[in-house]
Coordinates of C-alpha atoms and ligand atoms in Angstrom, one line a residue:
X29 CA 29.4 -4.8 -8.4
X30 CA 26.3 -3.6 -6.1
X31 CA 23.0 -4.6 -7.4
X32 CA 20.9 -1.5 -7.2
X33 CA 18.0 -3.3 -8.7
X34 CA 17.7 -6.2 -5.9
X35 CA 17.1 -5.9 -1.8
X36 CA 19.9 -7.4 0.1
X37 CA 20.2 -7.6 4.0
X38 CA 21.2 -3.7 4.6
X39 CA 18.5 -2.0 2.5
X40 CA 15.6 -2.1 0.1
X41 CA 16.6 -2.7 -3.5
X42 CA 15.5 0.4 -6.4
X43 CA 12.7 -1.9 -7.3
X44 CA 11.4 -2.5 -3.3
X45 CA 11.9 1.4 -2.9
X46 CA 9.5 1.8 -7.3
X47 CA 7.6 0.2 -5.5
X48 CA 7.1 1.5 -1.9
X49 CA 7.0 5.9 -3.3
X50 CA 4.8 5.2 -5.3
X51 CA 2.3 3.0 -3.9
X52 CA 2.8 5.6 -0.4
X53 CA 2.1 8.5 -3.2
X54 CA -1.2 6.9 -5.2
X55 CA -3.2 5.9 -1.2
X56 CA -2.4 9.9 -0.4
X57 CA -3.8 10.8 -3.8
X58 CA -6.6 8.4 -2.6
X59 CA -7.2 8.7 0.9
X60 CA -6.8 13.0 0.7
X61 CA -10.6 13.4 -0.8
X62 CA -11.7 11.4 0.9
X63 CA -10.7 13.2 4.0
X64 CA -11.4 16.4 2.3
X65 CA -14.8 14.5 2.0
X66 CA -15.7 13.9 5.2
X67 CA -13.8 17.3 7.2
X68 CA -15.0 20.0 4.4
X69 CA -17.8 18.9 3.0
X70 CA -17.8 18.2 -1.4
X71 CA -16.0 20.5 -3.6
X72 CA -14.3 20.7 -6.4
X73 CA -11.2 19.7 -5.2
X74 CA -13.0 16.4 -3.8
X75 CA -15.0 15.4 -6.8
X76 CA -11.7 15.9 -9.4
X77 CA -9.6 13.6 -6.3
X78 CA -12.5 11.8 -5.7
X79 CA -13.5 11.3 -9.2
X80 CA -10.7 8.5 -10.5
X81 CA -11.6 6.1 -7.0
X82 CA -12.0 3.2 -8.8
X83 CA -9.4 3.2 -11.5
X84 CA -6.7 4.3 -8.5
X85 CA -8.0 1.8 -6.3
X86 CA -7.5 -1.1 -9.3
X87 CA -4.0 -0.1 -10.0
X88 CA -3.0 0.2 -6.1
X89 CA -4.8 -3.8 -6.3
X90 CA -2.3 -4.6 -8.9
X91 CA 0.4 -2.9 -7.7
X92 CA 0.1 -4.0 -4.4
X93 CA -0.7 -7.7 -6.0
X94 CA 2.8 -7.3 -8.0
X95 CA 4.5 -5.6 -5.3
X96 CA 4.2 -8.7 -2.5
X97 CA 5.4 -11.3 -5.3
X98 CA 8.3 -9.5 -5.6
X99 CA 8.1 -9.3 -1.4
X100 CA 8.0 -12.8 -1.3
X101 CA 11.2 -13.1 -4.4
X102 CA 13.2 -10.9 -2.4
X103 CA 12.2 -12.5 1.6
X104 CA 15.9 -14.1 2.4
X105 CA 17.4 -11.5 1.1
X106 CA 15.4 -8.8 2.5
X107 CA 17.1 -5.7 5.5
X108 CA 16.2 -8.4 8.8
X109 CA 13.9 -7.4 11.1
X110 CA 14.8 -6.9 15.4
X111 CA 14.6 -9.7 17.1
X112 CA 12.3 -9.8 19.8
X113 CA 8.8 -8.2 20.4
X114 CA 9.0 -4.5 18.2
X115 CA 10.6 -6.7 15.3
X116 CA 7.4 -9.5 15.7
X117 CA 5.4 -6.1 15.5
X118 CA 7.3 -4.6 12.8
X119 CA 7.3 -7.8 10.1
X120 CA 3.1 -8.1 11.6
X121 CA 2.3 -4.8 10.4
X122 CA 3.9 -4.8 7.4
X123 CA 2.1 -8.0 6.4
X124 CA -1.5 -6.7 7.5
X125 CA -0.5 -3.3 5.5
X126 CA -0.5 -6.1 2.5
X127 CA -3.5 -7.7 3.3
X128 CA -5.5 -4.8 3.7
X129 CA -3.7 -3.4 0.7
X130 CA -5.0 -6.3 -1.7
X131 CA -8.2 -7.0 0.5
X132 CA -9.7 -3.2 0.8
X133 CA -10.1 -2.6 -2.9
X134 CA -10.4 -6.6 -3.7
X135 CA -13.7 -7.2 -2.3
X136 CA -14.8 -3.2 -3.8
X137 CA -13.8 -5.6 -7.2
X138 CA -15.7 -7.8 -6.6
X139 CA -18.9 -6.1 -5.2
X140 CA -18.8 -3.8 -8.5
X141 CA -19.0 -7.1 -10.2
X142 CA -21.5 -8.3 -8.4
X143 CA -23.9 -5.4 -8.5
X144 CA -26.4 -3.9 -11.3
X145 CA -24.0 -0.4 -10.4
X146 CA -22.1 -1.3 -13.8
X147 CA -18.6 -0.7 -13.8
X148 CA -16.3 2.0 -15.6
X149 CA -12.1 1.4 -15.6
X150 CA -10.0 3.6 -16.8
X151 CA -12.5 5.6 -19.2
X152 CA -13.9 1.9 -20.4
X153 CA -17.2 0.5 -19.6
X154 CA -16.3 -2.5 -18.4
X155 CA -19.3 -3.5 -17.3
X156 CA -22.8 -2.0 -18.2
X157 CA -25.1 -0.5 -15.9
X158 CA -28.4 -3.0 -14.5
X159 CA -27.3 -6.1 -14.8
X160 CA -28.0 -9.0 -11.6
X161 CA -27.4 -8.2 -8.3
X162 CA -24.8 -11.8 -6.5
X163 CA -25.6 -11.2 -2.9
X164 CA -22.3 -12.9 -1.6
X165 CA -20.2 -10.6 -3.9
X166 CA -22.0 -7.8 -2.7
X167 CA -21.7 -8.5 1.2
X168 CA -18.3 -8.6 1.8
X169 CA -17.7 -4.7 0.7
X170 CA -20.6 -3.7 2.0
X171 CA -19.9 -4.7 5.5
X172 CA -16.0 -3.6 5.2
X173 CA -14.3 -1.7 2.5
X174 CA -15.5 1.8 4.5
X175 CA -14.1 -0.3 7.6
X176 CA -11.1 -1.7 6.3
X177 CA -9.7 1.3 4.3
X178 CA -9.9 3.6 7.5
X179 CA -8.1 0.8 9.4
X180 CA -5.8 1.1 6.6
X181 CA -5.1 4.8 7.1
X182 CA -4.5 4.1 10.5
X183 CA -2.4 1.6 10.0
X184 CA -0.2 3.8 7.8
X185 CA -0.4 7.1 9.8
X186 CA 1.4 4.0 13.0
X187 CA 4.0 3.2 10.2
X188 CA 5.1 6.8 9.7
X189 CA 5.5 7.7 13.3
X190 CA 6.8 4.4 13.5
X191 CA 9.1 5.7 11.5
X192 CA 9.8 8.7 12.7
X193 CA 10.4 7.2 15.8
X194 CA 13.3 5.1 14.6
X195 CA 14.6 8.2 13.2
X196 CA 14.7 10.7 15.8
X197 CA 13.7 8.7 19.2
X198 CA 16.3 5.8 18.0
X199 CA 18.2 7.6 15.6
X200 CA 19.0 4.3 13.4
X201 CA 18.8 3.1 10.1
X202 CA 16.0 1.9 9.2
X203 CA 14.5 5.1 7.4
X204 CA 17.7 5.3 5.4
X205 CA 17.5 1.3 4.2
X206 CA 14.2 2.6 2.6
X207 CA 15.3 6.4 1.4
X208 CA 18.9 6.5 1.3
X209 CA 21.3 5.4 -1.2
X210 CA 20.7 2.3 -3.3
X211 CA 24.5 1.5 -3.3
X212 CA 25.7 -0.7 -0.6
X213 CA 29.1 1.6 1.3
X214 CA 31.8 -0.3 -0.3
X215 CA 30.2 -1.7 -3.0
X216 CA 29.9 -5.5 -1.9
X217 CA 26.3 -6.9 -2.2
X218 CA 26.0 -9.7 1.2
X219 CA 23.5 -9.7 3.4
X220 CA 24.4 -8.8 7.0
X221 CA 25.3 -11.6 8.2
Ligands
HEM329 C1 0.9 6.0 2.6 C2 1.5 4.0 2.6 C3 2.3 3.3 3.3 C4 2.5 2.0 3.2 C5 1.2 1.3 2.4 C6 4.2 1.6 3.8 C7 3.9 0.3 3.6 C8 5.2 -0.3 3.9 C9 5.4 -1.5 3.6 C10 4.6 -3.0 3.3 C11 6.7 -1.9 4.2 C12 7.0 -3.2 4.3 C13 9.0 -3.6 3.0 C14 7.8 -3.5 1.7 O1 7.5 -4.6 2.0 O2 8.0 -2.8 1.1 C15 7.5 -0.5 4.6 C16 8.5 0.0 4.5 C17 9.0 0.9 5.3 N1 8.5 2.4 5.1 FE1 6.4 2.4 4.5 N2 4.6 2.7 3.6 C18 3.8 3.6 3.4 C19 4.7 5.2 3.8 C20 5.9 5.6 4.2 C21 6.3 6.7 4.3 C22 4.9 8.0 4.0 C23 7.4 7.0 4.6 C24 8.3 7.4 5.5 C25 7.9 8.2 6.6 C26 7.9 5.2 5.0 C27 8.4 4.7 5.7 C28 8.8 3.1 5.5 C29 10.5 2.7 5.5 C30 11.7 3.7 6.5 C31 10.7 1.4 5.5 C32 11.4 0.0 6.0 C33 11.5 -0.1 7.4 C34 12.3 -1.5 7.5 O3 13.4 -1.4 6.9 O4 12.1 -2.2 8.1 N3 6.4 4.1 4.8 N4 6.3 0.4 4.1
HEM330 C1 -7.0 0.8 -2.1 C2 -8.0 0.9 -2.4 C3 -9.4 1.8 -2.2 C4 -9.3 2.4 -0.4 C5 -7.7 3.3 -0.2 C6 -10.7 2.9 -0.6 C7 -11.1 4.2 -0.1 C8 -12.3 4.1 0.6 C9 -13.1 5.1 1.2 C10 -12.5 5.4 3.2 C11 -14.2 5.0 1.3 C12 -15.6 5.2 1.9 C13 -15.9 4.8 3.3 C14 -16.9 5.5 4.3 O1 -17.5 6.8 3.7 O2 -16.9 4.9 5.3 C15 -14.5 4.0 0.2 C16 -16.0 4.0 0.0 C17 -16.3 3.5 -1.5 N1 -15.1 2.8 -2.4 FE1 -13.5 3.1 -1.9 N2 -10.8 2.4 -1.9 C18 -10.2 1.6 -2.8 C19 -10.9 1.0 -4.0 C20 -12.1 0.4 -4.5 C21 -12.1 0.3 -5.6 C22 -11.3 -0.6 -6.5 C23 -13.7 0.5 -6.0 C24 -14.4 0.6 -6.9 C25 -14.4 -0.8 -7.7 C26 -14.8 1.2 -4.7 C27 -15.5 1.8 -4.6 C28 -15.9 2.4 -3.6 C29 -17.4 2.8 -3.5 C30 -18.9 2.6 -4.1 C31 -17.7 3.4 -2.4 C32 -18.8 3.7 -1.8 C33 -20.1 2.9 -0.9 C34 -18.9 2.1 0.4 O3 -18.8 2.8 1.2 O4 -18.3 1.2 0.8 N3 -13.3 1.4 -3.9 N4 -13.1 3.7 -0.3

């Protein structure tokens, strides 16, 4: 019987895919408002997209943490990276994507807790304005939140470029194991080796 929910050596399962594609959507939402604002200035559209910046960011943080745990749990059963330098680069790239998905919102949240700005998430006031500023909590995000966020966007661009190369130049199965049929052909959930 095919276990559609778990990863196997041949393809990613439904849980991994759900995390992957829903977070791709949320990150696209998060960045589109920021990029449009940078390119064309502020408008009703950027206000609408950016109005959820903190709550959306915290949602991404929580999902990234649960996704990382799920990834560890499935590590032995995931499709293997290729041997050699390219596989190593893919693995390093994926780890870096995880670290940035955690660090970018994580340090922003720390800054919010340590600042006098107050914090409202999902429409609920978590902290009122006017508390005391804690310098060590504010410093990392002040220094790095924007820079690391743009680094994350660049990494995502590189990730998508590599998927396009896999699909159309090397014509291998990399895209289909994240987007193709979620059942193993033959109905056997056995790993590749
Ligand atoms: C928007 C942000 C995106 C992020 C942060 C992201 C992140 C990741 C990560 C961390 C992995 C490793 C598997 C995992 O742990 O889930 C992965 C795999 C994968 N992603 Fe994305 N991804 C994004 C968007 C996309 C898009 C738009 C595509 C398609 C064009 C795509 C195609 C794939 C494929 C095919 C794999 C499997 C790669 C393999 O088997 O080695 N991703 N992605
Ligand atoms: C994955 C989630 C997040 C991404 C991708 C992200 C991305 C960004 C980007 C690209 C900027 C603009 C930097 C610039 O102008 O160059 C920014 C600014 C900002 N973000 Fe986020 N952010 C995330 C999560 C959060 C969270 C959770 C909070 C608060 C709790 C937050 C609060 C802020 C604030 C206050 C600014 C303006 C000050 C600054 O540039 O550091 N962000 N964010």
